[in-house]
Amino acid sequence: MIRMSWEDDSIGPDVAAAGRLVSDYIGRDAGCFGTSSDLEEALEASRYSSHPYSSPPKEWPHPIEVVNARELPPVLVDRYNEAGGEGTALCGIFPEIRRAWASVDNSLFLWRFDKWDGQCPEYSGEEQPICAVGLAKAKPGIFVEAIQYLLVLATPVELILLGVCCSSSGDGIDLYAELSLQPLPEYTIPSDGVTMTCVACTDNGHIFLAGRDSHIYELQYSTRSGWHRRCRKVCLTGGLSNLISRWVLPNVLKFGAVDPIVELVIDNERYILYARTQESKIQVFDLGKNGNGPLKKVAEERNLSDQRDGRYGGSRSTGGRAASRLSKTSIVSIATVSTMESKWLHLVAVASDGRRMYLTTTPSIGTGGPVRGLTGLNAIHNRPSVLKVVTTRPSPSIGLGSGITFGSLSISGRPQADSLVMKVETAYYSGGLLLLSESSPATTSRVLIVNRDLTLPLMTSGSFALAGVGTTGRGTRPLRETVSPLSVEGRTLSISDVLPPPEREAAVQASVLESCDSGNIGESSEMTRAKKLWARGDLATQHLLPRRRAVVFGTMGLMEIVFNRPVDILQRLLDSNAPRSLLEDFFQRFGPGEAAAMCLLLAARIICDEENIVSNAVAERAAEAFEDPRVVGMPQMQGGSALTNTISTAGVGFNMGQVVQDAEPVFSGAHEGLCLCASRLLWPLWELPVMIVKGESSDDMQIDDGVIVCRLPIETMQILENKIRSLEQFLRSRRNQRRGLYGRVVGLGDMAGSILYGANGSFGIKDQGAGRNLFNTPVRGGDQGSIPTASNKRQRVPYNPAELAAMEVRGIECIRRLLRRSGEALLLLQLLSQHHVARLAQSLDSNLRRKLAQLTFHQFVCSDEGDQIATRLVAALMEYYIGPDGRGTVDDISVKLREGCPSYYNESDYRFFQAVECLERAVVTMDSEEKEKLAKEALDLLVKVPETADLLTVCQRFEELRFYEAVVELPLQKARALDPAEDAINEQIDPNRRQAALALREQCYEVVMNALRSLKGEPGQKRHHTEFGSPVRHTASRPLLDQASQERYIRQIIQLSVRWPDQAFHEYLYRTMIELGLENELLELAGPDLVPFLQSASREQSKSGNLIIKSAMPSAPSSITRTRQALNLEQAKYLELLARYYVYKRQHVLAAHVLLRLSERRQVEGGEMLTLEQRYQYLSNAVLQARSACSTHATVNSMVDHCDNGLLELLEGKLAVLRFQMKIKEELERIASRVETAGLGDSSPSNDPFPARNIVAEDALAQNAKEKATEISRELKSITQVYNEYAVPFELWEICLEILHFSNYAGDADSGIMRETWARLLDQALSRGGVAEGCSVLRRVGSKLYPGDGVSLPLDTICLHLEKAALVLLEEG
């Protein structure tokens, strides 16, 4: 495989280790500014802080900028002047359609608030004055598609719905360039005498209105026809009494004060409706779990304005001199708290004196905060049941010459004068941002902008604490906010957020999807999603979102303001070439890590703000600041005592309980900043699945029924890819230029393996600080890659500065590789999505589809499983181009893949798919020469990249082409590539390692074996799981071959295989051929290593546990008398093949030795019994081979001498003894059968106490005969055993005579034995049939022993014995 150098290689343990580090930073970042840092905890922590508010440094650029200030449209001003300033006038902002609105009497005006396009359409279709206006999202399926929103107009007599149609500009950039209002006459209903005060709409299209009668109504609309009305008004809070009072009693007869509702607010995440009345009463209504349930009132709270601190249930003011000076306060605004800000706080109410009261609707908030047994997720899904104040935030008031004061009390606790108390007229809260407008009789009003202070808390010693230092016992940083004043001409009437540009909506949606705990994101409005993202804070989102904007609607016009993020402030400091002291102050306030992360955003041009382009000078200065050790610090050893650090924790005394930590490397702020920047770029993707299943049911087993699509749209992935690649390219350029730490570590060499990761290739396990070293640090003098343990920590020698710098550079390089891999993964996902990933996923099996649907981006980038799935998807993508219905060639898509994601598709993959394309062309061509040429070309390409080839599928296609040269060569090439050190045949290494290497090789060998099985027609071919995806498809059927063609191809495969120098493969091949019954081809075509293989296989330990035979088969006759070994059938089969091979090679002596061993082998316990007939066959063949060796004079060799000296004689003798065994076995079986037959024939009972037959003795004889017959059949016996243990005990005298004759007995003693045996044989015959039987036995046995030397057949003795017997019989009558 063609690989790049290690600097550019982005695959391996570096990426996996950096991935774990990114996961850690994502969790840590969420703990500081995300969902883990709950606003309730931060507010609780701030109760013990003396500085909850701060002002921005005067030397810094102002955090607030006014970008546009426009006057009211002239037509609106003229219409208002015509009314004399006495008519009904309302105003507001609709950020969803980028319009501001105002009504004068019965006229409604709409115009752009972000730019003046000269258009201000007026709607005056009603005669009655407009008393309330709202904008609702149109429900799908009711109106035409062009109507995206509904404008709700309420007059004292009617409720009107107008369709809002937005159209884009000619270039398609501005999606809200044109706006038109479409009258809907069928959706106009009477108000029934109720004057509406305000309108609120949910994200799913429900419209709620508040009446001056203090009731809440819902405007319901549908597509009904006939007598059903398409639009109707439903009172949700009034019962029968409300209906009677409305129609029976006139208004003049109604008694009691009415507290009208003046504000409705909807929580679109928790589905709760809040209502604020004129008398500062707040009501809570439940909309159901999905927002479509019936409205249900669950709580109501009065006198909220009198509560000073609601942590303990809301303690009210008891009066006093200070309180007497205060005018009565009221609630001027309420707003929901996003789930991203808090799981426990649900509503914030702003009082007229500037105080904020945070309320909850769940009873689990008490004096100790949230109930710890209830998780935040449960808190979101729990339905509201109460309404109570959790905590109160003091008001930020600016005193005269005394700086910042807090509420009605100064820092010293003295009451302020009434003139110094805030008098809030308008308030707006959204996503952590608060704007307070004070009422003022002057021509200008003051707006206080309160935003979260993201700098580190100021310590009394003048230094700044780390991000985690200075927190409360609950581990949360106190909530600190900055206050910035802004002067507005005239009175402030309305304030609203400005949504991000439409082109950034995709990025917003992607980020909200990651942070959402519940579903229905697709139904959420742009504003809901944007608030969730703004709640994370600027530090976590300034790379993704442009500067936040807001619109202030005043009596004199509209003012658009922007809020500078920390990175914008840093950009202006660098752009203005500010003094170095300001830059150092910035790094101290935000911390080296956060400031370095912002420098990266500028240096790599990642920040998202089209109106504020980063210049080259600013980018270069930011890069220099990122690498400046004077502001980001240097890696150093930290520890050795309790919290010893160059950045002290001022205000914290010595703690006896603190753990004394060992010295550990701590990286600089540059490394921490890179980790923060990388983790925030990957945050919307990292731990979320790359794919989602549309139409998926709740049952995981039904995943195949759904459609797999990419979770993120292509535009979002492109935005994120560009940012990730920008950061990676910046780091690569600094490395190539040897800037910063890269330059300082030049000459130290490659410290990979001893710096980054240990034996397990992972980061270090210790991490106790934001900038702490997360890479393994090896112990000096020990093995490289070892992980420090508690036992060796105290012996660790501190690293010198050069080594620490090299360690940090190594860590930065790993993160750069992770960024590159992530960018390539995003590009690959875009290409897959462009080619309909749902169709590509259909080529995967159900198991892979399930894995794909559950695969996270982290796994897709860092894991082997993700790499394998990506390879399969790339294969499916290539099939789209090179299949039979392909849309092009390999080159059409390979250029994009090789240039954009080389770690997923490299040069080796390119050559592989080129080969696949050649195979596809070869399949369809009809010219045999062209077919072979294309197959050869494909083989040449695949041989260059053997480790990439998907053997199973590619070789099957070669089989279809009958190009078996590739079927053999490719698997063997890959086996060599997978095991280049030949561990599979190395007996000196660890057995487990050897087995692992052999298993890899056998997967490749099996492909060749499958080809043999296919030609042989064997069913149930073994198929191993493929390692690489391939677009090669299998044909439904192959043309049948005749017998001759099959044999020809089989011989071709065997010949090609035998020529390949691979001992392990030859053994695998020989075993398979034996399994398939190709013994003849094996003996004919096998190589010289067949004999050692067969010998080794016959000596291997059997499955039954027999010992391994270590000695080889001897060829000398003197070794034949060795101990007989037990062999199972498998071993015997290999020995038979070995004998056949010797016969085929005309090595008769060796064949005779093998056959002798087979005949003499012992039985394996529990195995199939070898009969005497089979042993006889082995010995007969051995005798035949020995005779052939002696008679083959033309090929006489040294073995003939051995044969002549006794081999043939020995074999013939053993064969004769075996004949005796067989005869004795037959006689024993006959004896047992005869006794059993006699017993069955005489089954009648007998009363004779002394019967003639001894039944017990006969039964014992029969049983003994059976046992001896079985025993003699088990193995070969010696002639002595046959005679003494079987023939004599059972009085088989005829066989005894034959044995004695075979033994060539001679001499006086031997002749006596022969005569005695003849006498016993004759007596036995005489007892059975008299003299006639004796003569018959003599004729039968004598013919076998005659002629002889007279010893075996003593006729004189025999005749004398018969004469005596005849005389005795004659005398007895």
PDB file of N, CA, C and O in Angstrom, residues 354 407 813 1176:
ATOM      1  N   GLY A 354     -35.430  46.964  38.854  1.00  0.00           N
ATOM      2  CA  GLY A 354     -34.283  46.313  38.247  1.00  0.00           C
ATOM      3  C   GLY A 354     -33.952  44.952  38.805  1.00  0.00           C
ATOM      4  O   GLY A 354     -33.060  44.272  38.278  1.00  0.00           O
ATOM      5  N   GLY A 407     -28.891  47.352  43.569  1.00  0.00           N
ATOM      6  CA  GLY A 407     -30.273  47.477  44.010  1.00  0.00           C
ATOM      7  C   GLY A 407     -30.492  48.696  44.866  1.00  0.00           C
ATOM      8  O   GLY A 407     -29.936  49.772  44.664  1.00  0.00           O
ATOM      9  N   GLU A 813       0.707  18.218  17.647  1.00  0.00           N
ATOM     10  CA  GLU A 813       0.717  17.504  16.366  1.00  0.00           C
ATOM     11  C   GLU A 813      -0.383  16.441  16.318  1.00  0.00           C
ATOM     12  O   GLU A 813      -1.020  16.231  15.278  1.00  0.00           O
ATOM     13  N   TYR A1176      -4.786 -57.696   7.679  1.00  0.00           N
ATOM     14  CA  TYR A1176      -4.293 -58.665   6.703  1.00  0.00           C
ATOM     15  C   TYR A1176      -4.057 -57.988   5.352  1.00  0.00           C
ATOM     16  O   TYR A1176      -3.067 -58.276   4.655  1.00  0.00           O
TER      17      TYR A1176
END
